[in-house]
Amino acid sequence: MRSPRRKAVVGVLAAVLLAGTGVAQAAPPPVPVAQERAAAATITWTLQRASNPTQDQRTAYALITSAMNAAVARYNNLSDLGKNITVRYDPGVPTADGNINGTIRFGNRGYMNERTALHEIAHTIGVGTSSGWSRLGGGGTWTGGQATALVRQFDGASARISTGGGHFWPYGLNYDNEFSGTAANRHVQIVAAMVRDGL
């Protein structure tokens, strides 16, 4: 005796075969259109480690790894930006810093978090460090159309992105009190829009 589930499966298969092309009539697979969509870029990172790390270094490496993994995952999920980043633990750095050459240094333990990692990745991409930044953000307000339209979508028709000291706000994640899941997502989206503007 057939079970009701088996009868349903057989019925669905029969309907599919009768309604459309079945296995016996399989059409050749469609040929992909060349250059239909550019492949998304990816942000990658590596941590420079001491060959025989101290306990202090091992603790810092664990914190940095957690922060960078979270930040890079967020950038890769929400943007098509690409960058190869080299990260170092440098206790002489008072906070953290990022450079357009693709390096990030973390010093103070209080800055070894996702918020700081997102912020410093933005510097490696060009926020505050590129000629495009000087051209589009040097006057105190970001003038690029895409990022401006995006912040207005987030915050209303009169919203603008302010710039100064190599940083931007809102959504620049300049301080820990600016961090939330929403703000972090918007940060990545605005940085990607800045790149489209010519950052």
mmCIF file of C-alpha atoms in Angstrom:
data_model
loop_
_atom_site.group_PDB
_atom_site.id
_atom_site.type_symbol
_atom_site.label_atom_id
_atom_site.label_comp_id
_atom_site.label_asym_id
_atom_site.label_seq_id
_atom_site.Cartn_x
_atom_site.Cartn_y
_atom_site.Cartn_z
ATOM 1 C CA MET A 1 0.000 0.000 0.000
ATOM 2 C CA ARG A 2 1.350 3.435 -0.920
ATOM 3 C CA SER A 3 1.712 6.123 1.721
ATOM 4 C CA PRO A 4 -0.053 9.490 1.193
ATOM 5 C CA ARG A 5 3.357 11.214 1.050
ATOM 6 C CA ARG A 6 4.616 8.889 -1.676
ATOM 7 C CA LYS A 7 1.438 9.435 -3.672
ATOM 8 C CA ALA A 8 1.912 13.218 -3.398
ATOM 9 C CA VAL A 9 5.539 13.040 -4.563
ATOM 10 C CA VAL A 10 4.620 10.826 -7.517
ATOM 11 C CA GLY A 11 1.778 13.187 -8.388
ATOM 12 C CA VAL A 12 4.031 16.247 -8.334
ATOM 13 C CA LEU A 13 6.650 14.536 -10.495
ATOM 14 C CA ALA A 14 4.006 13.476 -13.011
ATOM 15 C CA ALA A 15 2.630 17.019 -13.163
ATOM 16 C CA VAL A 16 6.075 18.465 -13.757
ATOM 17 C CA LEU A 17 6.833 16.029 -16.553
ATOM 18 C CA LEU A 18 3.498 16.685 -18.248
ATOM 19 C CA ALA A 19 3.649 20.474 -17.848
ATOM 20 C CA GLY A 20 7.111 21.265 -19.097
ATOM 21 C CA THR A 21 10.331 19.992 -20.464
ATOM 22 C CA GLY A 22 11.302 16.817 -18.699
ATOM 23 C CA VAL A 23 14.549 15.000 -18.411
ATOM 24 C CA ALA A 24 14.013 13.302 -21.768
ATOM 25 C CA GLN A 25 13.636 16.699 -23.438
ATOM 26 C CA ALA A 26 16.369 18.547 -21.592
ATOM 27 C CA ALA A 27 17.494 21.665 -23.408
ATOM 28 C CA PRO A 28 21.181 22.526 -23.548
ATOM 29 C CA PRO A 29 22.270 24.754 -20.683
ATOM 30 C CA PRO A 30 22.131 28.465 -21.476
ATOM 31 C CA VAL A 31 25.400 30.019 -22.521
ATOM 32 C CA PRO A 32 26.469 32.634 -19.950
ATOM 33 C CA VAL A 33 26.596 36.157 -21.303
ATOM 34 C CA ALA A 34 30.161 37.423 -21.225
ATOM 35 C CA GLN A 35 30.704 40.428 -18.948
ATOM 36 C CA GLU A 36 27.063 40.342 -17.847
ATOM 37 C CA ARG A 37 28.086 41.272 -14.328
ATOM 38 C CA ALA A 38 31.492 42.097 -12.946
ATOM 39 C CA ALA A 39 32.647 39.768 -10.213
ATOM 40 C CA ALA A 40 32.402 41.237 -6.763
ATOM 41 C CA ALA A 41 35.685 42.171 -5.192
ATOM 42 C CA THR A 42 36.599 40.949 -1.752
ATOM 43 C CA ILE A 43 38.364 42.454 1.218
ATOM 44 C CA THR A 44 40.965 40.105 2.655
ATOM 45 C CA TRP A 45 43.300 40.545 5.580
ATOM 46 C CA THR A 46 46.318 38.985 7.206
ATOM 47 C CA LEU A 47 47.713 39.492 10.678
ATOM 48 C CA GLN A 48 51.465 39.782 11.074
ATOM 49 C CA ARG A 49 52.382 37.685 14.106
ATOM 50 C CA ALA A 50 55.551 37.268 16.091
ATOM 51 C CA SER A 51 57.110 33.832 15.618
ATOM 52 C CA ASN A 52 57.166 33.268 19.391
ATOM 53 C CA PRO A 53 54.420 35.569 20.753
ATOM 54 C CA THR A 54 54.233 36.711 24.345
ATOM 55 C CA GLN A 55 51.025 36.373 26.334
ATOM 56 C CA ASP A 56 50.342 40.058 25.667
ATOM 57 C CA GLN A 57 50.690 39.497 21.930
ATOM 58 C CA ARG A 58 48.505 36.371 21.979
ATOM 59 C CA THR A 59 45.744 38.281 23.783
ATOM 60 C CA ALA A 60 46.000 41.172 21.308
ATOM 61 C CA TYR A 61 45.989 38.789 18.336
ATOM 62 C CA ALA A 62 42.779 37.152 19.560
ATOM 63 C CA LEU A 63 41.028 40.516 20.008
ATOM 64 C CA ILE A 64 42.237 41.829 16.657
ATOM 65 C CA THR A 65 41.226 38.635 14.871
ATOM 66 C CA SER A 66 37.707 38.808 16.267
ATOM 67 C CA ALA A 67 37.366 42.491 15.352
ATOM 68 C CA MET A 68 38.753 42.125 11.835
ATOM 69 C CA ASN A 69 36.753 38.993 11.045
ATOM 70 C CA ALA A 70 33.515 40.744 12.003
ATOM 71 C CA ALA A 71 34.357 43.945 10.114
ATOM 72 C CA VAL A 72 35.575 42.211 6.952
ATOM 73 C CA ALA A 73 32.503 39.949 6.915
ATOM 74 C CA ARG A 74 30.267 43.031 7.132
ATOM 75 C CA TYR A 75 32.132 44.801 4.306
ATOM 76 C CA ASN A 76 32.046 41.690 2.120
ATOM 77 C CA ASN A 77 28.341 41.095 2.777
ATOM 78 C CA LEU A 78 27.262 44.681 2.071
ATOM 79 C CA SER A 79 29.669 45.926 -0.597
ATOM 80 C CA ASP A 80 31.721 44.867 -3.570
ATOM 81 C CA LEU A 81 34.827 46.689 -2.373
ATOM 82 C CA GLY A 82 38.193 45.012 -2.655
ATOM 83 C CA LYS A 83 41.378 45.468 -0.657
ATOM 84 C CA ASN A 84 44.176 43.296 0.692
ATOM 85 C CA ILE A 85 44.919 44.511 4.202
ATOM 86 C CA THR A 86 47.894 43.757 6.423
ATOM 87 C CA VAL A 87 47.233 44.151 10.153
ATOM 88 C CA ARG A 88 49.793 44.551 12.934
ATOM 89 C CA TYR A 89 49.689 44.804 16.689
ATOM 90 C CA ASP A 90 51.804 47.807 17.671
ATOM 91 C CA PRO A 91 51.620 48.739 21.376
ATOM 92 C CA GLY A 92 53.149 52.140 20.523
ATOM 93 C CA VAL A 93 49.981 53.191 18.650
ATOM 94 C CA PRO A 94 47.719 55.074 21.101
ATOM 95 C CA THR A 95 44.490 53.905 19.420
ATOM 96 C CA ALA A 96 44.513 52.389 15.908
ATOM 97 C CA ASP A 97 45.251 53.688 12.424
ATOM 98 C CA GLY A 98 44.662 52.739 8.813
ATOM 99 C CA ASN A 99 46.536 53.780 5.693
ATOM 100 C CA ILE A 100 45.600 53.731 2.010
ATOM 101 C CA ASN A 101 48.611 51.468 1.458
ATOM 102 C CA GLY A 102 46.519 48.686 3.030
ATOM 103 C CA THR A 103 47.950 48.593 6.543
ATOM 104 C CA ILE A 104 46.107 48.805 9.850
ATOM 105 C CA ARG A 105 47.824 49.026 13.231
ATOM 106 C CA PHE A 106 46.067 48.342 16.507
ATOM 107 C CA GLY A 107 47.659 49.491 19.740
ATOM 108 C CA ASN A 108 45.293 50.112 22.638
ATOM 109 C CA ARG A 109 43.122 47.152 23.737
ATOM 110 C CA GLY A 110 40.091 49.447 24.029
ATOM 111 C CA TYR A 111 40.147 49.901 20.240
ATOM 112 C CA MET A 112 40.405 46.240 19.287
ATOM 113 C CA ASN A 113 36.732 45.953 18.332
ATOM 114 C CA GLU A 114 34.563 45.774 15.228
ATOM 115 C CA ARG A 115 33.731 49.490 15.277
ATOM 116 C CA THR A 116 37.389 50.444 15.097
ATOM 117 C CA ALA A 117 38.131 47.795 12.475
ATOM 118 C CA LEU A 118 35.320 49.091 10.228
ATOM 119 C CA HIS A 119 36.573 52.657 10.665
ATOM 120 C CA GLU A 120 40.191 51.749 9.873
ATOM 121 C CA ILE A 121 39.215 49.645 6.850
ATOM 122 C CA ALA A 122 37.515 52.785 5.506
ATOM 123 C CA HIS A 123 40.854 54.608 5.788
ATOM 124 C CA THR A 124 42.584 51.853 3.794
ATOM 125 C CA ILE A 125 39.947 52.295 1.080
ATOM 126 C CA GLY A 126 40.544 56.054 0.900
ATOM 127 C CA VAL A 127 38.474 57.825 3.561
ATOM 128 C CA GLY A 128 40.699 60.696 4.671
ATOM 129 C CA THR A 129 43.667 59.235 2.785
ATOM 130 C CA SER A 130 43.040 59.558 -0.965
ATOM 131 C CA SER A 131 43.112 62.379 -3.497
ATOM 132 C CA GLY A 132 39.418 61.678 -4.150
ATOM 133 C CA TRP A 133 38.748 62.379 -0.489
ATOM 134 C CA SER A 134 40.492 65.754 -0.755
ATOM 135 C CA ARG A 135 38.546 66.627 -3.902
ATOM 136 C CA LEU A 136 35.077 65.502 -2.725
ATOM 137 C CA GLY A 137 35.312 65.980 1.040
ATOM 138 C CA GLY A 138 37.951 68.634 1.541
ATOM 139 C CA GLY A 139 35.494 71.493 2.016
ATOM 140 C CA GLY A 140 33.742 70.165 5.113
ATOM 141 C CA THR A 141 30.847 68.479 3.305
ATOM 142 C CA TRP A 142 30.969 65.437 1.032
ATOM 143 C CA THR A 143 29.965 66.591 -2.462
ATOM 144 C CA GLY A 144 29.674 63.224 -4.201
ATOM 145 C CA GLY A 145 26.152 62.504 -5.402
ATOM 146 C CA GLN A 146 25.816 58.818 -4.562
ATOM 147 C CA ALA A 147 26.858 58.980 -0.918
ATOM 148 C CA THR A 148 24.831 62.169 -0.438
ATOM 149 C CA ALA A 149 21.715 60.527 -1.906
ATOM 150 C CA LEU A 150 22.242 57.531 0.371
ATOM 151 C CA VAL A 151 22.528 59.549 3.592
ATOM 152 C CA ARG A 152 19.375 61.425 2.563
ATOM 153 C CA GLN A 153 17.627 58.112 2.087
ATOM 154 C CA PHE A 154 18.690 57.192 5.631
ATOM 155 C CA ASP A 155 18.152 60.520 7.398
ATOM 156 C CA GLY A 156 15.904 62.757 5.315
ATOM 157 C CA ALA A 157 16.076 65.228 2.437
ATOM 158 C CA SER A 158 18.282 67.759 4.247
ATOM 159 C CA ALA A 159 20.868 65.255 5.499
ATOM 160 C CA ARG A 160 24.484 65.685 4.499
ATOM 161 C CA ILE A 161 27.794 64.001 5.192
ATOM 162 C CA SER A 162 30.150 66.268 7.107
ATOM 163 C CA THR A 163 33.901 65.819 6.746
ATOM 164 C CA GLY A 164 36.927 66.962 8.699
ATOM 165 C CA GLY A 165 40.254 65.691 9.934
ATOM 166 C CA GLY A 166 40.113 62.736 7.565
ATOM 167 C CA HIS A 167 36.796 61.563 9.007
ATOM 168 C CA PHE A 168 33.095 61.779 8.187
ATOM 169 C CA TRP A 169 29.825 61.797 10.077
ATOM 170 C CA PRO A 170 27.174 60.539 10.443
ATOM 171 C CA TYR A 171 28.037 56.849 10.145
ATOM 172 C CA GLY A 172 31.798 57.373 10.194
ATOM 173 C CA LEU A 173 32.003 55.242 13.374
ATOM 174 C CA ASN A 174 34.537 57.645 14.827
ATOM 175 C CA TYR A 175 33.693 56.766 18.460
ATOM 176 C CA ASP A 176 32.365 53.664 20.203
ATOM 177 C CA ASN A 177 29.122 55.442 21.144
ATOM 178 C CA GLU A 178 28.294 55.698 17.412
ATOM 179 C CA PHE A 179 28.262 51.927 16.948
ATOM 180 C CA SER A 180 25.139 49.843 16.379
ATOM 181 C CA GLY A 181 24.276 47.157 13.852
ATOM 182 C CA THR A 182 22.340 49.682 11.771
ATOM 183 C CA ALA A 183 25.081 52.309 11.942
ATOM 184 C CA ALA A 184 27.716 49.721 10.995
ATOM 185 C CA ASN A 185 25.714 48.599 7.965
ATOM 186 C CA ARG A 186 25.158 52.192 6.883
ATOM 187 C CA HIS A 187 28.859 52.936 7.362
ATOM 188 C CA VAL A 188 29.788 50.222 4.859
ATOM 189 C CA GLN A 189 27.106 51.334 2.400
ATOM 190 C CA ILE A 190 28.242 54.963 2.581
ATOM 191 C CA VAL A 191 31.915 54.059 2.111
ATOM 192 C CA ALA A 192 30.956 51.980 -0.945
ATOM 193 C CA ALA A 193 28.910 54.926 -2.289
ATOM 194 C CA MET A 194 31.877 57.244 -1.690
ATOM 195 C CA VAL A 195 34.013 54.911 -3.794
ATOM 196 C CA ARG A 196 31.414 55.072 -6.569
ATOM 197 C CA ASP A 197 31.558 58.876 -6.257
ATOM 198 C CA GLY A 198 35.302 58.806 -6.918
ATOM 199 C CA LEU A 199 36.887 58.326 -3.508
#
